[in-house]
Short mmCIF file of C-alpha atoms and ligand atoms in Angstrom, two decimals:
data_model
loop_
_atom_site.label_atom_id
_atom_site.label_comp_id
_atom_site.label_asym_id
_atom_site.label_seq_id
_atom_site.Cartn_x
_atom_site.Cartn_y
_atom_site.Cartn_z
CA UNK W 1431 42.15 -22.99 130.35
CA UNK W 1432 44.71 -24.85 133.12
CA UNK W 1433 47.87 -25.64 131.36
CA UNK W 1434 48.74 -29.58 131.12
CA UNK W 1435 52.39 -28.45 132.36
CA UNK W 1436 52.90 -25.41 133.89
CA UNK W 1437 55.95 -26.03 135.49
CA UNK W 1438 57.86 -23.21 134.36
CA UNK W 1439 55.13 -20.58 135.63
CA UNK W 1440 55.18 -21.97 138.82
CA UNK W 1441 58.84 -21.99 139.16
CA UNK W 1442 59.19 -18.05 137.40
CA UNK W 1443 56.81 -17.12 140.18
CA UNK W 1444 58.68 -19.30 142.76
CA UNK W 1445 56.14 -21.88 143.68
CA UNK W 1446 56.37 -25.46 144.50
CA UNK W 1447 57.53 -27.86 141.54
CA UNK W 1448 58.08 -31.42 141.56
CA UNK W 1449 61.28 -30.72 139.04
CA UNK W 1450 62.91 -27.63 137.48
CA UNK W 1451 61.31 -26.76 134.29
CA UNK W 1452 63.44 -26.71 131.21
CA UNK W 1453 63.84 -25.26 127.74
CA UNK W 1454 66.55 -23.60 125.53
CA UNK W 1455 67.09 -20.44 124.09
CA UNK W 1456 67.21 -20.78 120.11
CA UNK W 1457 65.29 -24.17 120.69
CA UNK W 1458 63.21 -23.21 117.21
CA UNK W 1459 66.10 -23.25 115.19
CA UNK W 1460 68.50 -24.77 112.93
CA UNK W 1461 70.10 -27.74 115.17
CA UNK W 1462 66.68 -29.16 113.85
CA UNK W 1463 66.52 -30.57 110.57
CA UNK W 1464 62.48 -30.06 110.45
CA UNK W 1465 63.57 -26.66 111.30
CA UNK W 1466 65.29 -26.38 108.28
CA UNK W 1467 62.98 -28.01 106.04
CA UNK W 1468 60.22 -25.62 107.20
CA UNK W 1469 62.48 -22.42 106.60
CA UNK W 1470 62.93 -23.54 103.25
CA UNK W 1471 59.29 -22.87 102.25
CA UNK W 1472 59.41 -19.54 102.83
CA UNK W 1473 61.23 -17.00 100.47
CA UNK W 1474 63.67 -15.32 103.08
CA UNK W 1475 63.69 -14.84 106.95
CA UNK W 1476 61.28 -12.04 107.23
CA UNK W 1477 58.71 -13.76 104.93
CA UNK W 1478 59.27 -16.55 107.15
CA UNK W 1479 58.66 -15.05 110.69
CA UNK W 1480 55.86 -13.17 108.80
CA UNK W 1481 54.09 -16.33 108.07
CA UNK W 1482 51.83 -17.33 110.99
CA UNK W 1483 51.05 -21.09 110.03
CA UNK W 1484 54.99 -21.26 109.63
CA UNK W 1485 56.29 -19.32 112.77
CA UNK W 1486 53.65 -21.87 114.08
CA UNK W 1487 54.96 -24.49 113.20
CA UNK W 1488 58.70 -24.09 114.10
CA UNK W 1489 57.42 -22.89 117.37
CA UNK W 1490 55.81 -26.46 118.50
CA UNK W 1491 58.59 -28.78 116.58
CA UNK W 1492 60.81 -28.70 120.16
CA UNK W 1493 58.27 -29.42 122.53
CA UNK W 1494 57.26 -32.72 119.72
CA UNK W 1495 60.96 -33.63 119.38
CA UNK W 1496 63.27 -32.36 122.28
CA UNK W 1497 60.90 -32.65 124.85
CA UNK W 1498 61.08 -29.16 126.75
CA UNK W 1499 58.57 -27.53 128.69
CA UNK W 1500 57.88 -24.31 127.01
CA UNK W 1501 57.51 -23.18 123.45
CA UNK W 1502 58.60 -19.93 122.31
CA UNK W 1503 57.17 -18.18 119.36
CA UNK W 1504 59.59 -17.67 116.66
CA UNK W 1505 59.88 -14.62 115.76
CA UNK W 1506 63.08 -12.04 116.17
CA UNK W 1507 63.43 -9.59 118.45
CA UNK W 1508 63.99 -7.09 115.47
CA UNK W 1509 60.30 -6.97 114.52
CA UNK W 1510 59.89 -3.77 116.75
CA UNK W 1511 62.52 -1.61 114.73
CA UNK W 1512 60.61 -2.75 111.55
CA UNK W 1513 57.65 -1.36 113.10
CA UNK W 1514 58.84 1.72 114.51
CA UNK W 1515 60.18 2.21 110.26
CA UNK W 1516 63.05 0.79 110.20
CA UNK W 1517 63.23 -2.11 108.24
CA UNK W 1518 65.97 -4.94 107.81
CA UNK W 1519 67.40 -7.79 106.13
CA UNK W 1520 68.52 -10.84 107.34
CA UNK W 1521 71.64 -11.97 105.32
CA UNK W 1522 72.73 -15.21 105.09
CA UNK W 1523 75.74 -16.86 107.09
CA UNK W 1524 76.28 -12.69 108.27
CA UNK W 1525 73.09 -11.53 110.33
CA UNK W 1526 70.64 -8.60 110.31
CA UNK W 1527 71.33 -5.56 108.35
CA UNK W 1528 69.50 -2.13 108.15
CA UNK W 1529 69.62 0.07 105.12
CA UNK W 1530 68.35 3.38 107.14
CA UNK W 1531 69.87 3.65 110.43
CA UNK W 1532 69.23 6.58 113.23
CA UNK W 1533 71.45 9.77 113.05
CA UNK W 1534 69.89 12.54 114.90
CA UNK W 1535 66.62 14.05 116.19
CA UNK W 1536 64.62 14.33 112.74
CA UNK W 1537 65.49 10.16 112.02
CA UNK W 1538 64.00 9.90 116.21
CA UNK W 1539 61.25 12.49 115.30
CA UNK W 1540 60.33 10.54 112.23
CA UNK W 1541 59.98 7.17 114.09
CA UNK W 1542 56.59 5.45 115.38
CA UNK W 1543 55.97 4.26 118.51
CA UNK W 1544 54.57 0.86 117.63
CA UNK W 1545 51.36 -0.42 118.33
CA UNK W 1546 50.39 -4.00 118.59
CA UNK W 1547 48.40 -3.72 115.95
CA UNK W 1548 51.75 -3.21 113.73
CA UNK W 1549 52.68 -6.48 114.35
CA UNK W 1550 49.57 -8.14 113.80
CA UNK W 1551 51.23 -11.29 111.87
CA UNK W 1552 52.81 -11.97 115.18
CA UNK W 1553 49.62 -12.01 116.85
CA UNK W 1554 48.40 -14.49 114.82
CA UNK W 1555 51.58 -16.83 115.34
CA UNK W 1556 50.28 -16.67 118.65
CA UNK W 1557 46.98 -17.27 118.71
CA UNK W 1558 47.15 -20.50 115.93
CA UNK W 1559 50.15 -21.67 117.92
CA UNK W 1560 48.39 -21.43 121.39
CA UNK W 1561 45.79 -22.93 119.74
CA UNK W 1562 47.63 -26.03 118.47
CA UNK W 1563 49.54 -26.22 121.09
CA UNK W 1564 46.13 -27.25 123.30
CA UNK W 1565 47.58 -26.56 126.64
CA UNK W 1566 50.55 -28.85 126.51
CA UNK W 1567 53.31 -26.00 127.61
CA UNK W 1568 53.59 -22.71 128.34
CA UNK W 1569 53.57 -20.32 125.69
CA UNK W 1570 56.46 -17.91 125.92
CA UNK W 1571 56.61 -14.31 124.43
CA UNK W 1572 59.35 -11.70 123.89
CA UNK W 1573 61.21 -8.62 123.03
CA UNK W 1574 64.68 -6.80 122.65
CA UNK W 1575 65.66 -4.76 125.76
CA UNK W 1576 65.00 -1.51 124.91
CA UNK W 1577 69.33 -0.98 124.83
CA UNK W 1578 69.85 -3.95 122.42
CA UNK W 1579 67.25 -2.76 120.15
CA UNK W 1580 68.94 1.13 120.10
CA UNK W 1581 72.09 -0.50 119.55
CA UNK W 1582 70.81 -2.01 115.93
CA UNK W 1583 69.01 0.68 115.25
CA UNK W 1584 72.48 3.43 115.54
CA UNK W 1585 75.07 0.46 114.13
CA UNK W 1586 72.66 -1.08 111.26
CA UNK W 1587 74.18 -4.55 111.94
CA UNK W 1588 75.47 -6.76 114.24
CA UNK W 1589 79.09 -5.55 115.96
CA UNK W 1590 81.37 -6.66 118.00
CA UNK W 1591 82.20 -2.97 120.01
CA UNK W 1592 78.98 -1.52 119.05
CA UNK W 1593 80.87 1.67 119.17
CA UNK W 1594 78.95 3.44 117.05
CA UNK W 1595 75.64 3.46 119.35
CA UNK W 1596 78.04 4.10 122.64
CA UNK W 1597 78.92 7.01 120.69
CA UNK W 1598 75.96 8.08 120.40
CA UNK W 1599 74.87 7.40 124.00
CA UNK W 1600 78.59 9.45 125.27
CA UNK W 1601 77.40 12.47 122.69
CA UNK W 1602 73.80 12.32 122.59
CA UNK W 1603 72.30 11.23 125.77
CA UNK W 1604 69.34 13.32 125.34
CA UNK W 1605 68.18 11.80 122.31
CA UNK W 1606 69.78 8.50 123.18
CA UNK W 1607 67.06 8.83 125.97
CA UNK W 1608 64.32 10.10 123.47
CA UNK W 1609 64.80 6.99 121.34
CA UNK W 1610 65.22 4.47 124.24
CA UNK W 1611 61.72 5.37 125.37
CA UNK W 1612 60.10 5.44 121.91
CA UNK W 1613 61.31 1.94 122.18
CA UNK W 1614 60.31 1.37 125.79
CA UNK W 1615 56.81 2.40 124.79
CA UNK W 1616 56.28 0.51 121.47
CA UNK W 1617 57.63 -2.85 123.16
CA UNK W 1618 55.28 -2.45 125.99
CA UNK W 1619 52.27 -2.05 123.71
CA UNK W 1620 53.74 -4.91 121.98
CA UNK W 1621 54.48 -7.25 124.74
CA UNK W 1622 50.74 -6.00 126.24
CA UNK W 1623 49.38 -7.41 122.81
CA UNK W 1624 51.57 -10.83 123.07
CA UNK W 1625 49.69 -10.91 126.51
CA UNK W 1626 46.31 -10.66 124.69
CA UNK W 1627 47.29 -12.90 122.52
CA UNK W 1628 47.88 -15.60 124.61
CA UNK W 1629 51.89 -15.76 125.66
CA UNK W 1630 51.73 -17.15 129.46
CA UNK W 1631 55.22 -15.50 130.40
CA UNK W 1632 57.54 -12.77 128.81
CA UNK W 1633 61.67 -12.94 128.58
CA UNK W 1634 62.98 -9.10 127.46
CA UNK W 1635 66.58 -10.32 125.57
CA UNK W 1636 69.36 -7.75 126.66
CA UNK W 1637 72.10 -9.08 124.08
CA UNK W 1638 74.41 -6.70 124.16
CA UNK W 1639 74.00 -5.63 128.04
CA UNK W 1640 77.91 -6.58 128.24
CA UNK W 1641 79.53 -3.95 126.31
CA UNK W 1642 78.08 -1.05 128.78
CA UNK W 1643 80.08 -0.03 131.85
CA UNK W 1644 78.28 -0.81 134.85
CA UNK W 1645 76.88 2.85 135.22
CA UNK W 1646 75.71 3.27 132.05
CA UNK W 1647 74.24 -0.08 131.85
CA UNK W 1648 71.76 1.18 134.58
CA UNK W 1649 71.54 4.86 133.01
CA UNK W 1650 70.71 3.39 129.50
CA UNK W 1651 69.37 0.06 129.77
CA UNK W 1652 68.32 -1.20 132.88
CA UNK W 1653 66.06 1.91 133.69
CA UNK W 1654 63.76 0.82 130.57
CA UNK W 1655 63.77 -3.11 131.37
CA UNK W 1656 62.46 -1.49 134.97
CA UNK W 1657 59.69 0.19 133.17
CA UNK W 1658 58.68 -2.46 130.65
CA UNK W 1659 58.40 -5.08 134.19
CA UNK W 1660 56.53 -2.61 135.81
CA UNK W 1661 53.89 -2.48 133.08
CA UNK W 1662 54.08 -6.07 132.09
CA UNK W 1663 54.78 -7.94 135.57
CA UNK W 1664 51.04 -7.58 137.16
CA UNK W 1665 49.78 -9.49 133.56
CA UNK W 1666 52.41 -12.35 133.45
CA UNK W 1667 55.90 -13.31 135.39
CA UNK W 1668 58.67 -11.34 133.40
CA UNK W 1669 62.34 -12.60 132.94
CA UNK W 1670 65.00 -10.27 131.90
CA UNK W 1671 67.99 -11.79 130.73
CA UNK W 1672 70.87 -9.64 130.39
CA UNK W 1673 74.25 -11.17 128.77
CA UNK W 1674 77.71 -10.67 129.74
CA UNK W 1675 76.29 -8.51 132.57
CA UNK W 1676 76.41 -10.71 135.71
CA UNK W 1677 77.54 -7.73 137.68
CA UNK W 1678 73.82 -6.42 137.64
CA UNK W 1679 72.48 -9.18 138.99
CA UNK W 1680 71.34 -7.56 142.20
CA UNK W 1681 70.59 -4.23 140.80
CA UNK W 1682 68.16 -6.73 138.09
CA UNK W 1683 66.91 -8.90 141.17
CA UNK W 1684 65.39 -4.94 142.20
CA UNK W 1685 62.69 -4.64 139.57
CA UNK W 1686 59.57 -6.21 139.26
CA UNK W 1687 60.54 -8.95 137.17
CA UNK W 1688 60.09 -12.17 138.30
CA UNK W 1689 63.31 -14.39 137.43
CA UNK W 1690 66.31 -13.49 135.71
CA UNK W 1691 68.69 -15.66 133.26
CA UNK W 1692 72.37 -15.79 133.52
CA UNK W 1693 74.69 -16.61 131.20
CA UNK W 1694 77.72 -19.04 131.72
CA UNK W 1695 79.74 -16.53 133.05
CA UNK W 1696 78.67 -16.13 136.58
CA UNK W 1697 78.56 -19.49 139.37
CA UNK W 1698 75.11 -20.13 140.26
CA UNK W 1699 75.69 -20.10 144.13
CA UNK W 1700 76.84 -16.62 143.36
CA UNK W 1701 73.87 -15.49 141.64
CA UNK W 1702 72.04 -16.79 144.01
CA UNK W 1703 73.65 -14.48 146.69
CA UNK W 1704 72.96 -11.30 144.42
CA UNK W 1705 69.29 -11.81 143.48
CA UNK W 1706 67.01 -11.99 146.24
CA UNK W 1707 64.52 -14.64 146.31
CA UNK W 1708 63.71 -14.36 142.29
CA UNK W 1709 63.67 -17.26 139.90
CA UNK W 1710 67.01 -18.02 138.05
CA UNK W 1711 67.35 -19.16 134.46
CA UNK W 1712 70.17 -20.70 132.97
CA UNK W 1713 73.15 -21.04 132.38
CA UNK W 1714 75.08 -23.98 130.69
CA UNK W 1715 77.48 -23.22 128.14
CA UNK W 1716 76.28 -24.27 125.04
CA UNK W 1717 79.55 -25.46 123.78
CA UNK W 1718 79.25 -27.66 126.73
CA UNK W 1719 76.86 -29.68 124.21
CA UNK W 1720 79.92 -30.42 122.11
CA UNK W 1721 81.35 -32.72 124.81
CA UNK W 1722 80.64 -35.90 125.77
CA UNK W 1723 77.47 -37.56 127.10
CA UNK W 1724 79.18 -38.45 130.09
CA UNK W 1725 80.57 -34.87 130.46
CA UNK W 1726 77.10 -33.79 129.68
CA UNK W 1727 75.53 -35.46 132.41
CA UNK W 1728 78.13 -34.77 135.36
CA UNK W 1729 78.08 -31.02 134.27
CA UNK W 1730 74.31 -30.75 133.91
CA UNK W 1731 73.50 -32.28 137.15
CA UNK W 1732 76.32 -30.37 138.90
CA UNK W 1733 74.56 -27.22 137.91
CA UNK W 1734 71.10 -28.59 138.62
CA UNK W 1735 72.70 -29.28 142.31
CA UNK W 1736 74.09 -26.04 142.42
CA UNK W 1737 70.89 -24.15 141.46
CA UNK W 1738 68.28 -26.27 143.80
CA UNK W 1739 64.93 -27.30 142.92
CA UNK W 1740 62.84 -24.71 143.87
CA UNK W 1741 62.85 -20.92 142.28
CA UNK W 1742 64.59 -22.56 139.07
CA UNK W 1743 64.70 -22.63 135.06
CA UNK W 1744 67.21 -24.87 133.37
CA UNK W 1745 68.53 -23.28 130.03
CA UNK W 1746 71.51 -22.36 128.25
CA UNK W 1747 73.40 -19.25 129.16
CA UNK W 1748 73.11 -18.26 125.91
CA UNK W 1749 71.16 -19.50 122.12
CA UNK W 1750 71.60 -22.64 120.51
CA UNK W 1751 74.64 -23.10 118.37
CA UNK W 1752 73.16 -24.55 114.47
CA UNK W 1753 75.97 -27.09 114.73
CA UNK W 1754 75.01 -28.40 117.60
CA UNK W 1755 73.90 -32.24 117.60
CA UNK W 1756 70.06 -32.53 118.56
CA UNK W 1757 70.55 -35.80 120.01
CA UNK W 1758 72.88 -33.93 122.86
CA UNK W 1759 70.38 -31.58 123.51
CA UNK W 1760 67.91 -34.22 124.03
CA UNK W 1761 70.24 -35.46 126.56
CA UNK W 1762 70.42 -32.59 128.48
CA UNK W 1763 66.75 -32.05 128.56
CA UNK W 1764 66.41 -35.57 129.82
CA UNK W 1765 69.07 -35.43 132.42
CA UNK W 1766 66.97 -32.58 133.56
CA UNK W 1767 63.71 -34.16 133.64
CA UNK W 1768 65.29 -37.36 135.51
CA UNK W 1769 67.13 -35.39 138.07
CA UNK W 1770 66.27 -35.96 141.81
CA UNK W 1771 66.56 -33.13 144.21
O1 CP3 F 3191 63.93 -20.39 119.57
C1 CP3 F 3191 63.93 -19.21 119.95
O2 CP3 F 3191 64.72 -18.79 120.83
C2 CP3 F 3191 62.86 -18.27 119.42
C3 CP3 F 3191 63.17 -17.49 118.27
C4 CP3 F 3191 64.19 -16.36 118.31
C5 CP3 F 3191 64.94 -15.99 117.16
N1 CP3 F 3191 65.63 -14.86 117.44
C6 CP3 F 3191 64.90 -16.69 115.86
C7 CP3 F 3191 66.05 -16.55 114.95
C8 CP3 F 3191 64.53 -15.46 119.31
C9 CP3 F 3191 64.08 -15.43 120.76
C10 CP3 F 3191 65.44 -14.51 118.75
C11 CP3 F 3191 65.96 -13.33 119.49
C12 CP3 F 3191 67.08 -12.57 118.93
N2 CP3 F 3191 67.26 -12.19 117.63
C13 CP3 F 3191 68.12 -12.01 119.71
C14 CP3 F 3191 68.25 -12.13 121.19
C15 CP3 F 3191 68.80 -13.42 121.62
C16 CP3 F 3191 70.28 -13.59 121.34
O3 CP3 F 3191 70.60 -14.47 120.53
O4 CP3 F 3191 71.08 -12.89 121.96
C17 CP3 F 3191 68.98 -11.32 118.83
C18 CP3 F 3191 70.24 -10.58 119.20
C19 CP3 F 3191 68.41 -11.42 117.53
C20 CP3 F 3191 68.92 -10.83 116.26
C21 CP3 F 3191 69.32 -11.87 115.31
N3 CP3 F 3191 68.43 -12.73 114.66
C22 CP3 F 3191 70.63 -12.19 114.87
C23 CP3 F 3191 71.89 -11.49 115.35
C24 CP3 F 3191 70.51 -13.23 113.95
C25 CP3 F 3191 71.61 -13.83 113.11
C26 CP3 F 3191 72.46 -14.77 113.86
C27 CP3 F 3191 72.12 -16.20 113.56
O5 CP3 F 3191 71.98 -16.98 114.50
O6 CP3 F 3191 72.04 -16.52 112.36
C28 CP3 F 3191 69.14 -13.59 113.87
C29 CP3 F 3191 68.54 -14.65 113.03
C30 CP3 F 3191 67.67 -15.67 113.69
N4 CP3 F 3191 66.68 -15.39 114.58
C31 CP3 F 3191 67.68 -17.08 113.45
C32 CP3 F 3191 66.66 -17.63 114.24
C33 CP3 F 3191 66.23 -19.06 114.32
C34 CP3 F 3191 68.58 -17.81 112.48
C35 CP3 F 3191 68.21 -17.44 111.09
C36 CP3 F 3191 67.95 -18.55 110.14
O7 CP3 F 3191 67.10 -19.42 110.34
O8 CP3 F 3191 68.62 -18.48 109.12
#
């Protein structure tokens, strides 16, 4: 089936487009008060993302009421964990939490490598949203970097230092590397099985790329992302976006993906200069949505300008903020979608 808008495929694989695409990360989320009304149906987060006619749902309410140009399917990158057997909680106002976290060899021993068949309810989010969504946008599909996953899975909740899994990575590096390909392999089978599904592009979410030195950001993390492009970039174009870590860039720009997104931290003529000729995604702040429509506008198209036309996503650098005022947002997206090259 041809896609009604496909701009965002054609810019991730760095074709001609008559505009830069645009969408925003956390777009299915609470800045949207039919967001919120939907999440209240279910009886807690997992239930919800469980729930294929609601995941459904969520997923198409921005491209109905902010206008972007790709949906992605709500879900949480935490799924995989949960199907590897380690389940968590999401707690209110706080974040994920795990009761059972991974120690040593037997806890790696006793994990599953996940098959898409674990995570069937997702498959079905995709399948009744690509159906509803009837070609509009691009579906979008995704995981946890291999790295950001490991790091919930040693912690057991969200962290500022994440010391506990760098421990583990300093002490353990052999079954640090054990784990990070049990991982690897059970988000390729799952990401293989989004494919199937129907997802028309892939983003891998490296969260917590920024609290790795350099050297073992490309020992412990960027080696996986490498493998999961390799088996995923010949289906659909692959974007890896790795936070806080703008200094990997060009090391990124040398795997197979096809674009990469940037966070607010690095100048877009200087990403440019690191990555090769790949597609770039990003970067506004999102606080930047906090300002002013006027401020809003100058900065938006001052980073449109900056990026060019051609080999381009607009996003965030980083999620949605809840607080954030939907009616800014739908600013931005418009500025994009009027902007002349
Ligand atoms: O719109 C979209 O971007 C698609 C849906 C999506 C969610 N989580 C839904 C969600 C995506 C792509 C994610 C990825 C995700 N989940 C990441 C990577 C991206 C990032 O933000 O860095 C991470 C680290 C997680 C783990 C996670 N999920 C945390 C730390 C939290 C709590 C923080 C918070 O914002 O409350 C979540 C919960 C979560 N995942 C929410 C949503 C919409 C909010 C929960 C709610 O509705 O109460």
């Amino acid at each position: 089936m041809m896609l009604k808008n496909d701009l965002l495929l054609r810019a991730a694989k760095g074709l001609a487009v008559e505009r830069a695409p645009v969408w925003l990360m956390r777009q299915a989320g609470r800045i949207l008060p039919e967001y919120r009304a939907t999440r209240a149906k279910a009886k807690n987060f997992i239930e919800f993302v469980k729930n294929p006619e609601l995941a459904c749902e969520v997923t198409i309410q921005p491209v109905d009421i902010l206008g972007v140009d790709a949906a992605i399917i709500f879900s949480d990158i935490l799924v995989i964990p949960e199907a590897m057997g380690l389940p968590y909680q999401m707690i209110e106002a706080k974040g994920p939490w795990f009761e059972h976290t991974v120690k040593n060899k037997t806890d790696i021993d006793n994990l599953k490598i996940a098959e898409a068949a674990d995570l069937d309810y997702v498959m079905q989010a995709l399948r009744l949203t690509k159906k509803e969504l009837n070609d509009r946008v691009p579906l979008i599909g995704f995981a946890g970097a291999p790295w950001t996953l490991f790091a919930y899975m040693i912690e057991g909740s969200g962290s500022k230092t994440f010391s506990k899994a760098k421990q583990f990575l300093y002490t353990q590096p052999e079954l640090s590397h054990q784990l990070l390909e049990k991982i690897t392999q059970s988000t390729i089978n799952y990401l293989k099985g989004q494919v199937i599904a129907g997802v028309d592009i892939v983003q891998l979410f490296d969260s917590w790329a920024g609290v790795l030195s350099e050297k073992m950001y490309y020992e412990f993390s960027l080696k996986y992302i490498s493998k999961i492009c390799d088996a995923l970039s010949p289906l659909v174009p692959v974007t890896v976006f790795a936070k806080d870590a703008h200094y990997a860039v060009q090391k990124i720009s040398e795997t197979s993906c096809n674009s990469i997104g940037l966070d607010w931290t690095i100048d877009p003529l200087t990403a440019r200069k690191f990555s090769g000729n790949k597609t770039l995604q990003g970067n506004a702040d999102p606080c930047l949505l906090y300002a002013s429509d006027k401020k809003i506008i100058e900065e938006t198209q001052l980073m449109l300008n900056a990026f060019g036309k051609e080999r381009y996503i607009c996003n965030l650098g980083h999620g949605l903020y809840p607080d954030i005022d939907k009616e800014k947002v739908k600013l931005f997206v418009q500025v994009v979608k009027e902007y002349k090259w």
